[in-house]
Each structure stands twice: as structure tokens, then as C-alpha cells.
XYZ file of C-alpha atoms in Angstrom:
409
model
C 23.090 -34.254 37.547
C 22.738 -36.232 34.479
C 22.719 -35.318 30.713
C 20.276 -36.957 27.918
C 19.725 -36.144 24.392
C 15.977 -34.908 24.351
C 13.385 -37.322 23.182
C 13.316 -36.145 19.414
C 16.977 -36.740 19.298
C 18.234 -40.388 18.389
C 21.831 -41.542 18.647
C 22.864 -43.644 15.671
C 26.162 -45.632 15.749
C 28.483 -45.937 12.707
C 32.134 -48.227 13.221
C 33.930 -44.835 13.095
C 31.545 -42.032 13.598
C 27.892 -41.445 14.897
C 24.979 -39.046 13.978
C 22.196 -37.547 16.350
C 19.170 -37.443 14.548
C 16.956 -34.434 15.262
C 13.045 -36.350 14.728
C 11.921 -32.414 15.298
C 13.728 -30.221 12.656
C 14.785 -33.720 10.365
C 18.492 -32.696 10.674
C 20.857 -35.214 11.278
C 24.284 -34.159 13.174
C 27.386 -35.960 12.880
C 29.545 -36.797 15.335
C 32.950 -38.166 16.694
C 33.842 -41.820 17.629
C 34.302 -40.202 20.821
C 31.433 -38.060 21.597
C 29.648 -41.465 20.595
C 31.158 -43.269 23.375
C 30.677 -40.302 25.805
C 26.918 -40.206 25.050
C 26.335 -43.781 25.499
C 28.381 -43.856 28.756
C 25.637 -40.529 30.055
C 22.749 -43.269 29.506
C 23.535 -45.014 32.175
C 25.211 -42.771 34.946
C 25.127 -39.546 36.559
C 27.677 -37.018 35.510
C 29.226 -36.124 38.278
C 30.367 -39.950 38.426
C 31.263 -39.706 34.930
C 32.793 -36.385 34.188
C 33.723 -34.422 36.836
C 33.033 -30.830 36.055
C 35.918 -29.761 38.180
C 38.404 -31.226 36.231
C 40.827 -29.055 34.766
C 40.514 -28.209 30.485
C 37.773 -30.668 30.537
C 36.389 -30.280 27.177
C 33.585 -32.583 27.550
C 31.168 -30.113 28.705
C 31.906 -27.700 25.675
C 30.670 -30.269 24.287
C 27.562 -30.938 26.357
C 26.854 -27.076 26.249
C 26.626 -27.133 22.520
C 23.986 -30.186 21.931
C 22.044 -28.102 24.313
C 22.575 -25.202 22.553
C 21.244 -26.578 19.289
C 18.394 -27.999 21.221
C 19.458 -31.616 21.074
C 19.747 -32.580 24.615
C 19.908 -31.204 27.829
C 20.527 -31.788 31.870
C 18.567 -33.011 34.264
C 18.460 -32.609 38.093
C 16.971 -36.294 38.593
C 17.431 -39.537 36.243
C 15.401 -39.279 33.093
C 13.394 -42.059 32.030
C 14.165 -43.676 28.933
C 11.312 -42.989 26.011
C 10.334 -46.092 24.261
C 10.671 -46.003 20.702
C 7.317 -47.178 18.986
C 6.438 -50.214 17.475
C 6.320 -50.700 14.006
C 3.392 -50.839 12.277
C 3.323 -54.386 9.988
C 3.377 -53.569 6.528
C 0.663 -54.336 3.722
C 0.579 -54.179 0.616
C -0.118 -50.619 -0.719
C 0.829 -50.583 -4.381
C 0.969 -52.595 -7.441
C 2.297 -52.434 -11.194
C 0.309 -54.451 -13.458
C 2.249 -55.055 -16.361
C -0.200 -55.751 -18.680
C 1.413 -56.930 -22.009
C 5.163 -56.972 -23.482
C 4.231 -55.891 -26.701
C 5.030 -51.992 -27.616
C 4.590 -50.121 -30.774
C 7.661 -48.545 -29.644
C 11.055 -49.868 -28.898
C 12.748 -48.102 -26.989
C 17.023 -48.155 -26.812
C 16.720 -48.904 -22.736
C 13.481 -50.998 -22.329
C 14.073 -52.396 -18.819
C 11.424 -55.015 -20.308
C 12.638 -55.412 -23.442
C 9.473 -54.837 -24.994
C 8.774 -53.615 -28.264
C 6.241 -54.662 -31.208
C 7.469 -58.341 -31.714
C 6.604 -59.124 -28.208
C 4.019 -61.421 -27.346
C 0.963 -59.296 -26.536
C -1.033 -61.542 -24.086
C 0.118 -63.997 -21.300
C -1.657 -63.884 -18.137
C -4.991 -64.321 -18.799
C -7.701 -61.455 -17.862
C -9.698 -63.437 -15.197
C -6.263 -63.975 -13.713
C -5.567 -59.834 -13.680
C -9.129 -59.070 -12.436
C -8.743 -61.456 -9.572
C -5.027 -60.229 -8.874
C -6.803 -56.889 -8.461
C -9.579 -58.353 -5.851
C -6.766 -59.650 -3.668
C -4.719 -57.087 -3.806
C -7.483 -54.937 -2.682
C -8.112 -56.978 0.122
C -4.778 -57.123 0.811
C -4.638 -53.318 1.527
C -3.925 -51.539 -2.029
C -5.184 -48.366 -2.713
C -2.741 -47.814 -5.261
C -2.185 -49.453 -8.766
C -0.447 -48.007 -12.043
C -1.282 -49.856 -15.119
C 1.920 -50.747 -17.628
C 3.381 -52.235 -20.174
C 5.310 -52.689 -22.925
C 2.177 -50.031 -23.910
C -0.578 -50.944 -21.489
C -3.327 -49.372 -24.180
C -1.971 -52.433 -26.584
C -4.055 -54.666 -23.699
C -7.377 -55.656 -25.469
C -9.460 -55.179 -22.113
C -7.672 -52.655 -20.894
C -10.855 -50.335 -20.335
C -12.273 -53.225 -18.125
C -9.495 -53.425 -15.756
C -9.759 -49.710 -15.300
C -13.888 -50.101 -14.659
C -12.759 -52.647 -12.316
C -9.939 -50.893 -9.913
C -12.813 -48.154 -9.707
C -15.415 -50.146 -8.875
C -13.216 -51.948 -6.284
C -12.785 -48.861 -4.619
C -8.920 -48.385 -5.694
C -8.273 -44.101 -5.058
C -4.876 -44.004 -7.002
C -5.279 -45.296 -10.758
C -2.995 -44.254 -13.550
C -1.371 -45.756 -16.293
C 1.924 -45.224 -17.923
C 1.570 -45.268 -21.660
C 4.022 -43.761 -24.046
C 0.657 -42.031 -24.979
C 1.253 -42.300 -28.643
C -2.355 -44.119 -28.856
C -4.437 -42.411 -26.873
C -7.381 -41.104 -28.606
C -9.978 -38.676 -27.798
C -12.937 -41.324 -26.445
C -9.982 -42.044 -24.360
C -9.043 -38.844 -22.575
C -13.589 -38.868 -22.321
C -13.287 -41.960 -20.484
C -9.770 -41.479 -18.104
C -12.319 -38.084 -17.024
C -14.812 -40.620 -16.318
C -12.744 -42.779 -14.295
C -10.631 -40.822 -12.325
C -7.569 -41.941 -14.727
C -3.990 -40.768 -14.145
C -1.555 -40.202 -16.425
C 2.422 -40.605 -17.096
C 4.531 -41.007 -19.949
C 8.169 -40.344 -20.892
C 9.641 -37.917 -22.852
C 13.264 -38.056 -24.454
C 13.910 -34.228 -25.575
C 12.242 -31.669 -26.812
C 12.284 -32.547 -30.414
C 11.376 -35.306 -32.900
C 14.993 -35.929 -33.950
C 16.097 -37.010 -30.733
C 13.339 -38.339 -28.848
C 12.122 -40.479 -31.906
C 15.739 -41.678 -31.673
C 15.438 -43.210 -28.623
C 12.174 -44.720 -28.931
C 13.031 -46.232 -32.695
C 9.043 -45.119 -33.563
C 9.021 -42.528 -36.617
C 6.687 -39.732 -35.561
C 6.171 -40.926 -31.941
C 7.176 -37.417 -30.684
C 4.751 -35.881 -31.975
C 1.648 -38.127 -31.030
C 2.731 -38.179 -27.371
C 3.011 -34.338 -27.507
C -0.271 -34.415 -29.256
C -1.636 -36.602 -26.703
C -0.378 -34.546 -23.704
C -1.542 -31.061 -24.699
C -5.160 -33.399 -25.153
C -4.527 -34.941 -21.496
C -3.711 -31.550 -20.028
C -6.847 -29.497 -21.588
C -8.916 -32.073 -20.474
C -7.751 -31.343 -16.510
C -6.459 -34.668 -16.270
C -3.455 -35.268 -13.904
C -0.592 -36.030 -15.854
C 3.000 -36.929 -14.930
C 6.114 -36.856 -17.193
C 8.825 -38.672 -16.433
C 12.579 -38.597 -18.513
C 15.699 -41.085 -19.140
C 18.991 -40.012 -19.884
C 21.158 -42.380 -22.137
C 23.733 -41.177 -24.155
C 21.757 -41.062 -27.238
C 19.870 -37.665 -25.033
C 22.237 -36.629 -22.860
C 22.165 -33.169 -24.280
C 18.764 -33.157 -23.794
C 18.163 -32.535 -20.023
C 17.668 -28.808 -19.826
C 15.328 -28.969 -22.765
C 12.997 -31.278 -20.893
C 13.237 -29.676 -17.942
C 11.689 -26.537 -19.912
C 9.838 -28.514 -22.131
C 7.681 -29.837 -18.412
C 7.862 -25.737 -17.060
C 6.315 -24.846 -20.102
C 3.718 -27.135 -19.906
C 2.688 -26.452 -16.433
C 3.360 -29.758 -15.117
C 5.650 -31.017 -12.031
C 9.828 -30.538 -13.191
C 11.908 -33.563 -11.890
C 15.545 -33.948 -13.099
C 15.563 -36.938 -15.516
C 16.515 -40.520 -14.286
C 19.836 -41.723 -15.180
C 19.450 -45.182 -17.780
C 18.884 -48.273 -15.511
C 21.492 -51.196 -16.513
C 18.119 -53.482 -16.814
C 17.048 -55.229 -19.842
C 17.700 -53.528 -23.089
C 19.255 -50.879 -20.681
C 22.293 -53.152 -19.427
C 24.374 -51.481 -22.202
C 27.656 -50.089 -22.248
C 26.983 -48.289 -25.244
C 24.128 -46.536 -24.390
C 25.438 -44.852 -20.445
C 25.719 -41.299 -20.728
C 29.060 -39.724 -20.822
C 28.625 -36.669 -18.431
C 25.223 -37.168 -16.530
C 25.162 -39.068 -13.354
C 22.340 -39.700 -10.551
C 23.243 -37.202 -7.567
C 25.423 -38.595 -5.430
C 24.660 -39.513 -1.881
C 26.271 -36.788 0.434
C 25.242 -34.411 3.088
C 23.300 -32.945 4.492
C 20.983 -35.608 5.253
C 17.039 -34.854 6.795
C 14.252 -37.675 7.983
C 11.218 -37.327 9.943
C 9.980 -39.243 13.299
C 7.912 -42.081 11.273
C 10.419 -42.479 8.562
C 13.451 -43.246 10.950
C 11.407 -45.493 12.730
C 10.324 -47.777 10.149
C 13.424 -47.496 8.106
C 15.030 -50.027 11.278
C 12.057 -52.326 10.303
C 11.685 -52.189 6.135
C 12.983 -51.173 3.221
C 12.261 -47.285 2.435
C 10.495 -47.763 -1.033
C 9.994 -51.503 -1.430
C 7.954 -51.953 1.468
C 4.029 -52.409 0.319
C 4.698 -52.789 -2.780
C 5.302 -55.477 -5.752
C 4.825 -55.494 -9.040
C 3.416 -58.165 -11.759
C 5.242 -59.191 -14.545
C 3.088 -59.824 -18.259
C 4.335 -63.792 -17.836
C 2.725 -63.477 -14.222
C 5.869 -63.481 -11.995
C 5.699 -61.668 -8.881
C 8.631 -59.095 -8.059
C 9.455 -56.546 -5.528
C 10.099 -53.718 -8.126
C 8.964 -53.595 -11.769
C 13.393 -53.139 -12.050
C 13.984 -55.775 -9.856
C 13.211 -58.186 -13.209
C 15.073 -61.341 -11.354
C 14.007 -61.218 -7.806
C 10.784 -63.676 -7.877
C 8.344 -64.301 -5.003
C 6.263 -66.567 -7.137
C 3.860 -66.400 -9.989
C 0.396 -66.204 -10.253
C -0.362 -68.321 -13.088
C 0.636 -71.202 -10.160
C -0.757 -69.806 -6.870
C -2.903 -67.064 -5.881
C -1.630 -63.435 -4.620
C -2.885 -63.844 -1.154
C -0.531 -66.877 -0.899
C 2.613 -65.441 -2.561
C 1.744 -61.535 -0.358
C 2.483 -63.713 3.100
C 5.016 -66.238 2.192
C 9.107 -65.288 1.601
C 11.123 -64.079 -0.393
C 8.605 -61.200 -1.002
C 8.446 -60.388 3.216
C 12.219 -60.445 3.059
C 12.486 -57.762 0.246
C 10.366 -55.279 2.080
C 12.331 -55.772 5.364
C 15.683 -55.396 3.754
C 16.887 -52.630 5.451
C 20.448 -50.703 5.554
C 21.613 -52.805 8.081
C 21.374 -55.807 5.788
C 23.045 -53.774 3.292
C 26.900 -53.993 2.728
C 28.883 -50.762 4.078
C 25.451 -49.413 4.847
C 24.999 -51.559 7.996
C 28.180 -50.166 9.390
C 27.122 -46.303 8.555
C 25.260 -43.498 10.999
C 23.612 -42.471 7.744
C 21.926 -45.250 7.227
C 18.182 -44.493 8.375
C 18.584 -41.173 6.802
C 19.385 -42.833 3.329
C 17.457 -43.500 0.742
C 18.177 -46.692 -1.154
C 16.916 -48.077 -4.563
C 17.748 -51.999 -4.295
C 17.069 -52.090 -8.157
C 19.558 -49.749 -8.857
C 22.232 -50.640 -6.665
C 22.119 -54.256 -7.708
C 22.733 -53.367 -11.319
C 25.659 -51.515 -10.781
C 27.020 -54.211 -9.109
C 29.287 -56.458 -10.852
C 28.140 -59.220 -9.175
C 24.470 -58.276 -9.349
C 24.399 -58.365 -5.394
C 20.972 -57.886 -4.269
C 22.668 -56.397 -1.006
C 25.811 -54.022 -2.796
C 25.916 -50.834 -1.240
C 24.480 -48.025 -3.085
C 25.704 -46.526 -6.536
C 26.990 -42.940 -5.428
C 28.609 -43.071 -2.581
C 32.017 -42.340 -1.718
C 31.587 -42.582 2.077
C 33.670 -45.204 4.250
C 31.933 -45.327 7.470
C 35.285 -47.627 8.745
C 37.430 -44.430 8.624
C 34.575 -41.852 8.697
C 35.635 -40.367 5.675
C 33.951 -38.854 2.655
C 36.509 -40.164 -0.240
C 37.384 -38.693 -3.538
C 34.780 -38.947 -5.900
């Protein structure tokens, strides 16, 4: 007789604990340091060898009886064989941010960029961004969002836009603080497929106007949305929370319902750029923390043991042409391409090391069952860090996977 976990169910290790990850329901199960070692010692024996079910008070098939109860493994007459988990696939680029120029007409209190309307407008020449796009394209992108500073500040902005459609790109938008968006524009986003997203503060002048230091700015971006919206074209709103709005949160939240468009909670203030202020972190409002329960799928768990869960496939381009793995990540470079061309910088390190930074390369989270159930932002971990570790465990959480314990918060 022998006893397997079914071949949806994965066994994950931790240094204390251990987690069975259900690939068919998403669940993940935790489990004792024991029940680890038990399961790993039915891999390779029978059970009758192993646990003799005569034995008296032998708990260990309580415990076998249950994981078949819930479906997670079962027992076999005759030696399983072993399913072999799947390659993974190599990753390609998928997505870009093309940060056009620096300058902004606003300037906002957290500008991760540090733009605003002083900025220099123009760096990387257009022939450079139009054959950016080409490679990029050829490198596998399908997806490319268009930013700034205020991407609509970009002289030839239209062009670029004519160009990822004519290229063949199926995901366009551009992230504008929509303050300048006229109505030839909305006629010509229709035209070419054009996205939208743009940030709002609160659901007033006083306090979103606050934040972005632009008198009457509220009111042309909520001019400009009600425009984007009756013209049917897609439209995203996203929010950060800084002190300045921390009251504010509901009040978007309805603000979006109202509107009829997707309702996210806002984004906490990223400790980037103008945003790596003391002064300006919310009081009260945190991310979520990381905590159970925690839920995956089958192609998810699998590539999370090969690359990074958001940073894989995708980079973004700085307005002085530096290449970086996130448009946060404002000090991890792979190169520049004012001095060699995408196609070189896509294939060469540190960028391939940034999308295969996985939890186990991550400190605590290489020692945790959790860890292809996670998500991680790199970005955001890093800046919380007081070293500014590229590889400090995530902001949020309070578990030790040494002792297997959830700590006090």
C-alpha cells in the first residue's frame, strides 16, 4: 500500500512548516514540520514499511484519512509514478512603459519621477522611441502604456500612438493626468483603439488640487473623464494615499462606483522620488498585509519557481533612456538606449536576473511554504527597506517561517 498526494497537490517546504498546494481548487493548506517529514518519507516507500497500521494510537493515518478527505491525496494498491512538473516556458518581453517626457504641468506631492513643469521636456530623441517600439515588438510586446511626467506634453505624441497601431501592438493606453486632453483627442484615442488611466486624489478640488499643486486640475481631469467615458472609451482610474488624502479613500471609492468604472482600493504612497518622504506617509492607511488564506493556480505556481510574479516580461523606459525593470524600480539599470539598442540590453543581465528573481532569492521568503503563493512587488519592498535591499523581504508581513509563526502586527 502506498500513499501520494494526488497530482494537483504540491508539497512546499518551509524551515518550520510546509503547505500542500491544491493546483485544482487554488487553496493552499498548511502543515506541520512533521506531517512534512512524514509526506516526504511516503515518496519513496510503501506504508506498510513505513507506518505500520497496526500500531497502537498511531495517529498518522488520522492524518492520512483527512488529506484524502479533502481530496488532496490518496492510497494506492501499487507504486504511483511520479508526475513531472512542466517546463517553464522562457519568458519575453510582454510589456513596456514609455516614459515619454519629465516635464508635467502638474506637480504632484509624491512624483515617483519627480516631474513637474520645470522638467526638461525632451531627451530621448523620437527616432530613438519609434525604433524602441519596433524591437520591442519583435521582441514579443503586445502591450505598451504611454507616460510621463504628462505623456500629452510629448510633441509627437500622436505619432507614437499611429505607430504602436500600425505595428500591430493590441494593448495601448496612456496614463495622463488628463487635464489636457481635448476633444480632437478623445476623436482620435476612438480612432486608435486608445486606453485610458489617470489618478484621482479625492473627490473634491480642495484636496485633490492639493496634492497635485495645479489650481483647477480637479476639475479638468473630471471634465476630461466624463468626455472619455461618453465617448465609450476604456478608462482606468487609479488613486494614492499620502497623508495630505488620507481621508479621502471612501470618497474615491464612490467617486469610481458612481462613475461606472472598475473600484480598486487606492495604493498606499511609494517611498520613490518626491514620494521618499516622511512627511507625506499616511497616518492610518496601510497596504493589506500579507496573511492567509493564500490561493494560486497550476501555471502560476509553476512559473513563480522560475521568475518573478510581475516583473517578468516587462521593463520600462526612462525619459533620459535608461532601461529598468519597473517604472518604481528608478535605480535598477539594465542599460540605456541612447548607447545600445533594446534587442541587446532585452538578452543581456541584469535585466534577465530581475525577471528571474524569485522568492527563493528573496530574504525570509526563500525559507517560507508561502512563497509561490505570494505576491511580491520588488519596488515596493526595496523602498521600505532601510538599506534599499533589492532582495528585503516584503513590506507587510509579520510571518517567521523559522518558528512558523504569524507575529504581532
Amino acid at each position: 500500500m502506498y500513499f501520494r498526494l494526488r497530482d494537483h497537490c504540491k508539497l512546499v517546504e518551509g524551515t518550520a512548516r510546509g503547505a500542500i498546494y491544491n493546483l485544482k481548487t487554488g487553496k493552499v493548506h498548511s502543515i506541520n514540520g512533521h506531517a512534512v517529514k512524514l509526506l516526504r518519507l511516503c515518496e519513496n516507500q510503501d506504508l506498510g514499511s513505513l507506518v505500520p497500521h497496526d500500531t497502537p494510537h498511531n495517529n498518522s493515518y488520522d492524518f492520512f484519512d483527512k488529506l484524502v478527505t479533502l481530496e488532496l491525496a490518496d492510497y494506492y494498491y501499487h507504486e504511483p509514478q511520479q508526475s513531472v512538473p512542466p517546463k517553464a516556458s522562457p519568458v519575453k518581453l510582454d510589456f513596456l512603459w514609455l516614459e515619454l517626457t519629465s516635464a508635467c504641468n502638474n506637480k504632484c506631492l509624491h512624483c515617483y519621477a519627480t516631474s513637474g513643469p520645470n522638467c526638461e521636456k525632451q531627451q530621448v530623441p523620437h527616432e530613438v522611441w519609434l525604433k524602441v517600439m519596433e524591437e520591442a515588438f519583435q521582441s514579443g510586446a503586445r502591450a505598451i502604456q504611454f507616460i510621463g511626467g504628462e505623456p500629452l506634453l510629448y510633441p509627437k505624441w500622436r505619432e507614437l500612438i499611429v505607430t504602436a497601431h500600425k505595428l500591430g501592438y493590441e494593448y495601448i493606453e496612456i496614463f495622463s493626468n488628463a487635464t489636457l486632453i481635448t476633444t480632437e483627442d478623445i476623436d482620435f484615442f476612438k480612432k486608435y483603439q486608445v486606453q485610458i488611466a489617470t489618478t484621482i486624489y479625492a473627490d473634491n478640488a480642495a484636496v485633490h488640487d492639493a496634492v497635485t499643486q495645479h489650481a483647477g486640475s480637479f476639475d479638468l481631469t473630471q471634465t476630461a473623464i466624463h468626455r472619455i467615458l461618453n465617448a465609450d472609451i476604456p478608462l482606468r482610474i487609479a488613486s494614492i494615499i499620502m497623508k495630505t488624502n488620507e481621508n479621502e479613500v471612501e470618497n474615491i471609492m464612490n467617486f469610481c462606483k458612481n462613475l461606472g468604472v472598475e473600484v480598486n482600493p487606492p495604493d498606499v504612497i511609494r517611498p520613490t522620488g518626491r514620494g521618499d518622504d516622511e512627511k507625506l506617509r499616511p497616518d492610518n492607511y496601510k497596504k493589506a498585509l500579507i496573511q492567509p488564506p493564500f490561493y494560486t493556480d497550476s501555471f502560476s505556481f509553476f512559473e513563480a519557481q522560475h521568475y518573478h510574479n510581475c516583473l517578468a516580461g516587462k521593463l520600462a523606459i526612462t525619459a533620459t533612456g535608461d532601461v529598468i525593470p519597473c517604472i518604481f524600480s528608478r535605480n535598477q539599470l539594465c542599460g540605456n538606449v541612447l548607447e545600445k539598442s533594446l534587442l541587446t540590453i532585452l538578452h543581456e543581465k541584469p535585466l534577465t536576473d530581475y525577471w528571474q528573481t524569485t522568492k527563493d532569492c528573496i530574504t525570509k521568503c526563500k525559507s517560507c511554504e508561502y512563497r509561490y503563493a505570494c505576491h511580491d512587488c520588488r519596488p515596493l519592498s526595496q523602498s521600505c527597506d532601510s538599506q534599499r535591499n533589492w532582495l528585503a523581504c516584503p513590506a507587510g508581513c509579520y510571518y517567521n517561517p523559522e518558528t512558523g509563526i504569524w507575529e504581532e502586527k
